[in-house]
Structures are given as structure tokens and as C-alpha cells.
Amino acid sequence: DQQVKQNSPSLSVQEGRISILNCDYTNSMFDYFLWYKKYPAEGPTFLISISSIKDKNEDGRFTVFLNKSAKHLSLHIVPSQPGDSAVYFCAASPPGSQGNLIFGKGTKLSVKP
Amino acid sequence: DVKVTQSSRYLVKRTGEKVFLECVQDMDHENMFWYRQDPGLGLRLIYFSYDVKMKEKGDIPEGYSVSREKKERFSLILESASTNQTSMYLCASRVVGGYNEQFFGPGTRLTVL
């Protein structure tokens, strides 16, 4: 049973517009949520995170929103750039874990010039 | 700068061979992880270690074993490689505390013929 779900396998956006990547989760006890970006043939790189006690965190062009009642988080990229084209993974940290993360299956973002 | 290195970027092995994948981190992190990434399946945890000589099974440990003799080094072993172990293997490490952010190596693309 998937605890972290990214229901859109792919997303295509025009350069300069907003990209919104979505993630749903089932466990209300998750402590933290993280977003990773992955280019082909490279390891994932950490992008941004949010604590379960917050509802928004912003870092430059990237903003993560957390809606605890809906068990939903989203990553907004504004403005989108062709270099943002990558696979984005949502991850959640269970409480009391040894730092384990539970990953979604990823969403492939394509930003067209 | 945070650095996780993996011994090979690309590896081709034959069915039945014993395969060693090495991972080294230079950040003095306690926890280390091995994942495999397959299209449409996201990142799946194979094994993790929270201290030297300690190891825990992840979600898909079958067919794999690990070794952690030194803090900075975590090895993944395929005892008898099979074609269904063809995959991208990713190593990660993290320091205890914070957002449970994990730092990933560049990955090893393993092909088993």
C-alpha cells in the first residue's frame, strides 16, 4: 500500500509559467516532507522541505505548500525554466524512523522553451 | 561540500555473478541507505544502516546483503546476480536530526545479462 502517492507520472509546462507538482500521503503522523529533483543518470538532489507543523516554505522560485487536513502537498515552481526539466520525487519522514524516507514514484516535468 | 561517491557509474555483469557496489561518504554521517530506482516504481529501499556493523532490511532486501565495516563506507552485495536486478542503484547518507534530508550519490547503472 503506497503511503506517498504522486498520481501524475508526467507534466508539461511552458517556460515562464508555473509548474505545480502534487503529492498525497496517507499517514498523518509524518514529521517532514521533502522534494527531490533527479536528472537522468544522476542521483536525486534535495530541493526543499517542510515540517508538518508548517503550511508553507519558500526558497527562491520553489514553494512547498502543505495541507494537512487533505493530506496533500504541492511544489510550485515559478517561473519554470527549461533546466527544471527532471523527475521530481516527493518524500515523507515517518516519526521515530532512523531517518528513513518514503518516496513517491515521481513526476517527470518537461518545461518547453 | 557534501559528497557521496559510488564506485562505478556503469556496470555489466552476468547472471550468477557476485556483485559488489561500494559507497563512500565524507560527511561523517551515521545513517546510510541503498535504494534501487526503476521506471514507474520510484525509489525503493533495499537496506539501511544506522551505525557501523548495524544493518536493517528495507522494503526489498531479497537477493541482496550489505556490509558496513567503517562509518564512511556502505557496500551492497548481490550474492548471485539475476536479470531482474538490472536497475539504477543509489546510495545515500544522512546526519541524525534536522529534516531527515538524505544526500545521494550519482548512482550505479547495473545491467545483468
PDB file of C-alpha atoms in Angstrom:
ATOM      1  CA  ASP A   1       0.000   0.000   0.000  1.00  0.00           C
ATOM      2  CA  GLN A   2       1.517   3.291  -1.117  1.00  0.00           C
ATOM      3  CA  GLN A   3       1.882   5.787   1.697  1.00  0.00           C
ATOM      4  CA  VAL A   4       3.151   8.555  -0.575  1.00  0.00           C
ATOM      5  CA  LYS A   5       1.482   8.987  -3.950  1.00  0.00           C
ATOM      6  CA  GLN A   6       2.329  11.102  -6.920  1.00  0.00           C
ATOM      7  CA  ASN A   7      -0.591  10.486  -9.216  1.00  0.00           C
ATOM      8  CA  SER A   8       0.727  12.351 -12.248  1.00  0.00           C
ATOM      9  CA  PRO A   9       3.561  10.485 -13.959  1.00  0.00           C
ATOM     10  CA  SER A  10       4.309  13.478 -16.149  1.00  0.00           C
ATOM     11  CA  LEU A  11       3.665  17.196 -16.520  1.00  0.00           C
ATOM     12  CA  SER A  12       4.422  19.545 -19.395  1.00  0.00           C
ATOM     13  CA  VAL A  13       4.655  23.316 -18.862  1.00  0.00           C
ATOM     14  CA  GLN A  14       5.661  26.292 -20.962  1.00  0.00           C
ATOM     15  CA  GLU A  15       8.774  28.205 -19.944  1.00  0.00           C
ATOM     16  CA  GLY A  16       7.945  31.147 -17.694  1.00  0.00           C
ATOM     17  CA  ARG A  17       4.683  29.641 -16.459  1.00  0.00           C
ATOM     18  CA  ILE A  18       4.004  27.990 -13.110  1.00  0.00           C
ATOM     19  CA  SER A  19       4.661  24.273 -12.557  1.00  0.00           C
ATOM     20  CA  ILE A  20       2.600  22.590  -9.853  1.00  0.00           C
ATOM     21  CA  LEU A  21       3.594  19.118  -8.752  1.00  0.00           C
ATOM     22  CA  ASN A  22       1.283  17.273  -6.391  1.00  0.00           C
ATOM     23  CA  CYS A  23       1.746  14.633  -3.731  1.00  0.00           C
ATOM     24  CA  ASP A  24      -0.750  12.848  -1.465  1.00  0.00           C
ATOM     25  CA  TYR A  25       0.002  10.843   1.637  1.00  0.00           C
ATOM     26  CA  THR A  26      -1.912   8.549   3.938  1.00  0.00           C
ATOM     27  CA  ASN A  27      -0.073   8.721   7.261  1.00  0.00           C
ATOM     28  CA  SER A  28      -0.983  11.798   9.291  1.00  0.00           C
ATOM     29  CA  MET A  29       1.989  11.156  11.588  1.00  0.00           C
ATOM     30  CA  PHE A  30       4.684  12.013   9.047  1.00  0.00           C
ATOM     31  CA  ASP A  31       7.142  14.530  10.567  1.00  0.00           C
ATOM     32  CA  TYR A  32       8.640  16.119   7.493  1.00  0.00           C
ATOM     33  CA  PHE A  33       8.130  16.234   3.773  1.00  0.00           C
ATOM     34  CA  LEU A  34      10.855  16.710   1.206  1.00  0.00           C
ATOM     35  CA  TRP A  35      11.119  17.253  -2.513  1.00  0.00           C
ATOM     36  CA  TYR A  36      13.982  15.904  -4.586  1.00  0.00           C
ATOM     37  CA  LYS A  37      14.893  16.576  -8.186  1.00  0.00           C
ATOM     38  CA  LYS A  38      16.567  13.950 -10.354  1.00  0.00           C
ATOM     39  CA  TYR A  39      18.204  14.309 -13.747  1.00  0.00           C
ATOM     40  CA  PRO A  40      18.813  11.185 -15.867  1.00  0.00           C
ATOM     41  CA  ALA A  41      21.947   9.230 -14.882  1.00  0.00           C
ATOM     42  CA  GLU A  42      22.405  11.322 -11.730  1.00  0.00           C
ATOM     43  CA  GLY A  43      21.440  10.876  -8.105  1.00  0.00           C
ATOM     44  CA  PRO A  44      18.497  12.829  -6.658  1.00  0.00           C
ATOM     45  CA  THR A  45      19.310  16.222  -5.206  1.00  0.00           C
ATOM     46  CA  PHE A  46      17.452  17.768  -2.312  1.00  0.00           C
ATOM     47  CA  LEU A  47      15.290  20.701  -3.286  1.00  0.00           C
ATOM     48  CA  ILE A  48      13.111  21.877  -0.420  1.00  0.00           C
ATOM     49  CA  SER A  49      11.447  20.542   2.707  1.00  0.00           C
ATOM     50  CA  ILE A  50       8.634  21.401   5.082  1.00  0.00           C
ATOM     51  CA  SER A  51       7.859  20.445   8.641  1.00  0.00           C
ATOM     52  CA  SER A  52       4.431  19.027   9.421  1.00  0.00           C
ATOM     53  CA  ILE A  53       3.801  21.992  11.733  1.00  0.00           C
ATOM     54  CA  LYS A  54       4.047  24.481   8.888  1.00  0.00           C
ATOM     55  CA  ASP A  55       1.881  25.052   5.851  1.00  0.00           C
ATOM     56  CA  LYS A  56       4.294  26.818   3.543  1.00  0.00           C
ATOM     57  CA  ASN A  57       8.003  27.024   2.876  1.00  0.00           C
ATOM     58  CA  GLU A  58       9.620  29.130   0.186  1.00  0.00           C
ATOM     59  CA  ASP A  59      13.080  29.089  -1.350  1.00  0.00           C
ATOM     60  CA  GLY A  60      13.583  31.280  -4.370  1.00  0.00           C
ATOM     61  CA  ARG A  61      11.469  30.015  -7.242  1.00  0.00           C
ATOM     62  CA  PHE A  62      10.346  26.978  -5.246  1.00  0.00           C
ATOM     63  CA  THR A  63       7.477  26.934  -2.756  1.00  0.00           C
ATOM     64  CA  VAL A  64       6.037  23.925  -0.992  1.00  0.00           C
ATOM     65  CA  PHE A  65       2.507  24.021   0.409  1.00  0.00           C
ATOM     66  CA  LEU A  66       1.205  21.542   2.961  1.00  0.00           C
ATOM     67  CA  ASN A  67      -2.496  20.899   3.522  1.00  0.00           C
ATOM     68  CA  LYS A  68      -2.662  18.565   6.497  1.00  0.00           C
ATOM     69  CA  SER A  69      -6.423  18.161   6.518  1.00  0.00           C
ATOM     70  CA  ALA A  70      -6.310  16.954   2.934  1.00  0.00           C
ATOM     71  CA  LYS A  71      -3.028  15.063   3.435  1.00  0.00           C
ATOM     72  CA  HIS A  72      -1.722  16.825   0.375  1.00  0.00           C
ATOM     73  CA  LEU A  73       1.366  18.782  -0.513  1.00  0.00           C
ATOM     74  CA  SER A  74       2.392  20.576  -3.637  1.00  0.00           C
ATOM     75  CA  LEU A  75       5.546  22.048  -5.103  1.00  0.00           C
ATOM     76  CA  HIS A  76       5.223  25.273  -7.067  1.00  0.00           C
ATOM     77  CA  ILE A  77       7.969  26.404  -9.409  1.00  0.00           C
ATOM     78  CA  VAL A  78       7.639  29.983 -10.615  1.00  0.00           C
ATOM     79  CA  PRO A  79       8.757  30.858 -13.210  1.00  0.00           C
ATOM     80  CA  SER A  80       9.534  27.484 -14.757  1.00  0.00           C
ATOM     81  CA  GLN A  81      12.770  27.175 -16.726  1.00  0.00           C
ATOM     82  CA  PRO A  82      13.932  24.517 -19.224  1.00  0.00           C
ATOM     83  CA  GLY A  83      16.632  23.490 -16.723  1.00  0.00           C
ATOM     84  CA  ASP A  84      13.864  22.470 -14.311  1.00  0.00           C
ATOM     85  CA  SER A  85      13.018  19.551 -16.613  1.00  0.00           C
ATOM     86  CA  ALA A  86      13.638  16.499 -14.433  1.00  0.00           C
ATOM     87  CA  VAL A  87      11.857  13.868 -12.373  1.00  0.00           C
ATOM     88  CA  TYR A  88      10.586  15.207  -9.054  1.00  0.00           C
ATOM     89  CA  PHE A  89      10.150  12.920  -6.083  1.00  0.00           C
ATOM     90  CA  CYS A  90       8.063  13.684  -3.048  1.00  0.00           C
ATOM     91  CA  ALA A  91       9.255  12.020   0.184  1.00  0.00           C
ATOM     92  CA  ALA A  92       7.933  11.774   3.725  1.00  0.00           C
ATOM     93  CA  SER A  93       9.664  11.014   7.003  1.00  0.00           C
ATOM     94  CA  PRO A  94       7.824   8.713   9.430  1.00  0.00           C
ATOM     95  CA  PRO A  95       8.110   9.587  13.125  1.00  0.00           C
ATOM     96  CA  GLY A  96      10.641   7.594  15.102  1.00  0.00           C
ATOM     97  CA  SER A  97      12.320   6.256  11.993  1.00  0.00           C
ATOM     98  CA  GLN A  98      16.080   6.002  11.608  1.00  0.00           C
ATOM     99  CA  GLY A  99      15.949   8.798   9.084  1.00  0.00           C
ATOM    100  CA  ASN A 100      14.124   6.644   6.562  1.00  0.00           C
ATOM    101  CA  LEU A 101      12.198   8.366   3.847  1.00  0.00           C
ATOM    102  CA  ILE A 102       9.218   7.028   1.964  1.00  0.00           C
ATOM    103  CA  PHE A 103       9.302   8.156  -1.649  1.00  0.00           C
ATOM    104  CA  GLY A 104       6.570   8.640  -4.199  1.00  0.00           C
ATOM    105  CA  LYS A 105       7.021   7.238  -7.687  1.00  0.00           C
ATOM    106  CA  GLY A 106       7.959  10.577  -9.170  1.00  0.00           C
ATOM    107  CA  THR A 107       6.595  13.066 -11.686  1.00  0.00           C
ATOM    108  CA  LYS A 108       8.518  13.854 -14.844  1.00  0.00           C
ATOM    109  CA  LEU A 109       8.405  17.593 -15.519  1.00  0.00           C
ATOM    110  CA  SER A 110       9.105  18.910 -19.006  1.00  0.00           C
ATOM    111  CA  VAL A 111       9.486  22.657 -19.405  1.00  0.00           C
ATOM    112  CA  LYS A 112       9.239  23.684 -23.046  1.00  0.00           C
ATOM    113  CA  PRO A 113      11.044  26.790 -24.317  1.00  0.00           C
TER     114      PRO A 113
ATOM    115  CA  ASP B   1      30.588  20.332   0.307  1.00  0.00           C
ATOM    116  CA  VAL B   2      28.620  17.171   0.927  1.00  0.00           C
ATOM    117  CA  LYS B   3      29.922  14.233  -1.045  1.00  0.00           C
ATOM    118  CA  VAL B   4      28.673  10.696  -1.602  1.00  0.00           C
ATOM    119  CA  THR B   5      30.578   8.647  -4.146  1.00  0.00           C
ATOM    120  CA  GLN B   6      29.796   5.305  -5.710  1.00  0.00           C
ATOM    121  CA  SER B   7      32.467   3.018  -7.084  1.00  0.00           C
ATOM    122  CA  SER B   8      31.072   2.664 -10.598  1.00  0.00           C
ATOM    123  CA  ARG B   9      28.703   4.668 -12.781  1.00  0.00           C
ATOM    124  CA  TYR B  10      28.013   1.765 -15.135  1.00  0.00           C
ATOM    125  CA  LEU B  11      28.445  -1.944 -14.558  1.00  0.00           C
ATOM    126  CA  VAL B  12      27.663  -5.000 -16.694  1.00  0.00           C
ATOM    127  CA  LYS B  13      27.626  -8.426 -15.054  1.00  0.00           C
ATOM    128  CA  ARG B  14      26.491 -11.913 -15.956  1.00  0.00           C
ATOM    129  CA  THR B  15      23.746 -13.912 -14.300  1.00  0.00           C
ATOM    130  CA  GLY B  16      25.035 -15.750 -11.249  1.00  0.00           C
ATOM    131  CA  GLU B  17      27.994 -13.443 -10.631  1.00  0.00           C
ATOM    132  CA  LYS B  18      28.601 -11.929  -7.201  1.00  0.00           C
ATOM    133  CA  VAL B  19      28.448  -8.150  -7.465  1.00  0.00           C
ATOM    134  CA  PHE B  20      29.797  -5.543  -5.070  1.00  0.00           C
ATOM    135  CA  LEU B  21      28.615  -1.947  -5.135  1.00  0.00           C
ATOM    136  CA  GLU B  22      30.601   0.423  -2.967  1.00  0.00           C
ATOM    137  CA  CYS B  23      29.506   3.723  -1.483  1.00  0.00           C
ATOM    138  CA  VAL B  24      31.616   6.210   0.446  1.00  0.00           C
ATOM    139  CA  GLN B  25      30.546   9.413   2.183  1.00  0.00           C
ATOM    140  CA  ASP B  26      32.849  12.061   3.574  1.00  0.00           C
ATOM    141  CA  MET B  27      30.379  13.825   5.857  1.00  0.00           C
ATOM    142  CA  ASP B  28      30.725  11.639   8.962  1.00  0.00           C
ATOM    143  CA  HIS B  29      27.054  10.680   8.653  1.00  0.00           C
ATOM    144  CA  GLU B  30      25.661   7.963  10.883  1.00  0.00           C
ATOM    145  CA  ASN B  31      22.975   6.660   8.568  1.00  0.00           C
ATOM    146  CA  MET B  32      23.472   5.198   5.113  1.00  0.00           C
ATOM    147  CA  PHE B  33      20.983   3.756   2.653  1.00  0.00           C
ATOM    148  CA  TRP B  34      20.787   1.706  -0.534  1.00  0.00           C
ATOM    149  CA  TYR B  35      17.909   2.194  -2.965  1.00  0.00           C
ATOM    150  CA  ARG B  36      17.095   0.981  -6.398  1.00  0.00           C
ATOM    151  CA  GLN B  37      15.227   3.075  -8.892  1.00  0.00           C
ATOM    152  CA  ASP B  38      13.119   1.565 -11.655  1.00  0.00           C
ATOM    153  CA  PRO B  39      10.841   3.369 -14.116  1.00  0.00           C
ATOM    154  CA  GLY B  40       7.357   3.799 -12.712  1.00  0.00           C
ATOM    155  CA  LEU B  41       8.345   2.392  -9.320  1.00  0.00           C
ATOM    156  CA  GLY B  42      10.230   5.313  -7.810  1.00  0.00           C
ATOM    157  CA  LEU B  43      12.940   4.757  -5.199  1.00  0.00           C
ATOM    158  CA  ARG B  44      12.674   1.566  -3.197  1.00  0.00           C
ATOM    159  CA  LEU B  45      14.728   0.998  -0.069  1.00  0.00           C
ATOM    160  CA  ILE B  46      16.846  -2.166  -0.087  1.00  0.00           C
ATOM    161  CA  TYR B  47      18.838  -1.886   3.147  1.00  0.00           C
ATOM    162  CA  PHE B  48      19.947   0.807   5.522  1.00  0.00           C
ATOM    163  CA  SER B  49      22.472   1.146   8.309  1.00  0.00           C
ATOM    164  CA  TYR B  50      22.315   3.476  11.288  1.00  0.00           C
ATOM    165  CA  ASP B  51      25.772   2.678  12.646  1.00  0.00           C
ATOM    166  CA  VAL B  52      28.911   0.716  11.916  1.00  0.00           C
ATOM    167  CA  LYS B  53      28.193  -3.025  11.703  1.00  0.00           C
ATOM    168  CA  MET B  54      24.461  -2.349  12.064  1.00  0.00           C
ATOM    169  CA  LYS B  55      22.026  -3.028   9.260  1.00  0.00           C
ATOM    170  CA  GLU B  56      18.291  -3.162   8.750  1.00  0.00           C
ATOM    171  CA  LYS B  57      16.207  -4.549   5.917  1.00  0.00           C
ATOM    172  CA  GLY B  58      14.280  -2.136   3.805  1.00  0.00           C
ATOM    173  CA  ASP B  59      11.307  -2.866   1.600  1.00  0.00           C
ATOM    174  CA  ILE B  60      13.014  -5.154  -0.948  1.00  0.00           C
ATOM    175  CA  PRO B  61      16.032  -6.902   0.660  1.00  0.00           C
ATOM    176  CA  GLU B  62      15.642 -10.245  -1.107  1.00  0.00           C
ATOM    177  CA  GLY B  63      18.688 -11.165  -3.154  1.00  0.00           C
ATOM    178  CA  TYR B  64      20.859  -8.502  -1.511  1.00  0.00           C
ATOM    179  CA  SER B  65      23.112  -8.177   1.507  1.00  0.00           C
ATOM    180  CA  VAL B  66      25.130  -5.266   2.890  1.00  0.00           C
ATOM    181  CA  SER B  67      28.274  -4.596   4.826  1.00  0.00           C
ATOM    182  CA  ARG B  68      29.289  -1.608   6.936  1.00  0.00           C
ATOM    183  CA  GLU B  69      32.703  -2.119   8.481  1.00  0.00           C
ATOM    184  CA  LYS B  70      33.590   1.579   8.607  1.00  0.00           C
ATOM    185  CA  LYS B  71      31.388   4.596   9.183  1.00  0.00           C
ATOM    186  CA  GLU B  72      32.099   6.139   5.820  1.00  0.00           C
ATOM    187  CA  ARG B  73      31.612   3.023   3.692  1.00  0.00           C
ATOM    188  CA  PHE B  74      28.459   1.028   2.936  1.00  0.00           C
ATOM    189  CA  SER B  75      28.577  -1.849   0.473  1.00  0.00           C
ATOM    190  CA  LEU B  76      25.715  -3.534  -1.328  1.00  0.00           C
ATOM    191  CA  ILE B  77      26.252  -7.146  -2.373  1.00  0.00           C
ATOM    192  CA  LEU B  78      24.286  -9.105  -4.917  1.00  0.00           C
ATOM    193  CA  GLU B  79      25.077 -12.685  -3.933  1.00  0.00           C
ATOM    194  CA  SER B  80      24.059 -14.174  -7.283  1.00  0.00           C
ATOM    195  CA  ALA B  81      23.032 -11.548  -9.796  1.00  0.00           C
ATOM    196  CA  SER B  82      19.855 -12.079 -11.763  1.00  0.00           C
ATOM    197  CA  THR B  83      18.395 -10.209 -14.728  1.00  0.00           C
ATOM    198  CA  ASN B  84      15.625  -8.724 -12.575  1.00  0.00           C
ATOM    199  CA  GLN B  85      18.318  -6.921 -10.594  1.00  0.00           C
ATOM    200  CA  THR B  86      19.135  -4.776 -13.612  1.00  0.00           C
ATOM    201  CA  SER B  87      18.469  -1.314 -12.249  1.00  0.00           C
ATOM    202  CA  MET B  88      19.842   2.037 -11.111  1.00  0.00           C
ATOM    203  CA  TYR B  89      21.312   1.686  -7.619  1.00  0.00           C
ATOM    204  CA  LEU B  90      21.507   4.761  -5.432  1.00  0.00           C
ATOM    205  CA  CYS B  91      23.378   5.205  -2.185  1.00  0.00           C
ATOM    206  CA  ALA B  92      22.513   7.937   0.307  1.00  0.00           C
ATOM    207  CA  SER B  93      23.605   9.153   3.711  1.00  0.00           C
ATOM    208  CA  ARG B  94      22.214  11.485   6.331  1.00  0.00           C
ATOM    209  CA  VAL B  95      23.156  13.032   9.643  1.00  0.00           C
ATOM    210  CA  VAL B  96      20.837  12.387  12.575  1.00  0.00           C
ATOM    211  CA  GLY B  97      18.415  15.233  13.210  1.00  0.00           C
ATOM    212  CA  GLY B  98      17.122  18.027  11.038  1.00  0.00           C
ATOM    213  CA  TYR B  99      14.692  17.312   8.247  1.00  0.00           C
ATOM    214  CA  ASN B 100      15.982  13.782   7.638  1.00  0.00           C
ATOM    215  CA  GLU B 101      17.461  15.092   4.441  1.00  0.00           C
ATOM    216  CA  GLN B 102      19.399  12.406   2.613  1.00  0.00           C
ATOM    217  CA  PHE B 103      22.326  13.108   0.311  1.00  0.00           C
ATOM    218  CA  PHE B 104      22.604  10.860  -2.702  1.00  0.00           C
ATOM    219  CA  GLY B 105      25.488   9.575  -4.737  1.00  0.00           C
ATOM    220  CA  PRO B 106      25.463   9.689  -8.547  1.00  0.00           C
ATOM    221  CA  GLY B 107      24.106   6.153  -8.890  1.00  0.00           C
ATOM    222  CA  THR B 108      25.333   2.933 -10.487  1.00  0.00           C
ATOM    223  CA  ARG B 109      23.526   1.673 -13.563  1.00  0.00           C
ATOM    224  CA  LEU B 110      23.820  -2.123 -13.282  1.00  0.00           C
ATOM    225  CA  THR B 111      22.955  -4.374 -16.194  1.00  0.00           C
ATOM    226  CA  VAL B 112      22.784  -8.123 -15.587  1.00  0.00           C
ATOM    227  CA  LEU B 113      22.946 -10.197 -18.762  1.00  0.00           C
TER     228      LEU B 113
END
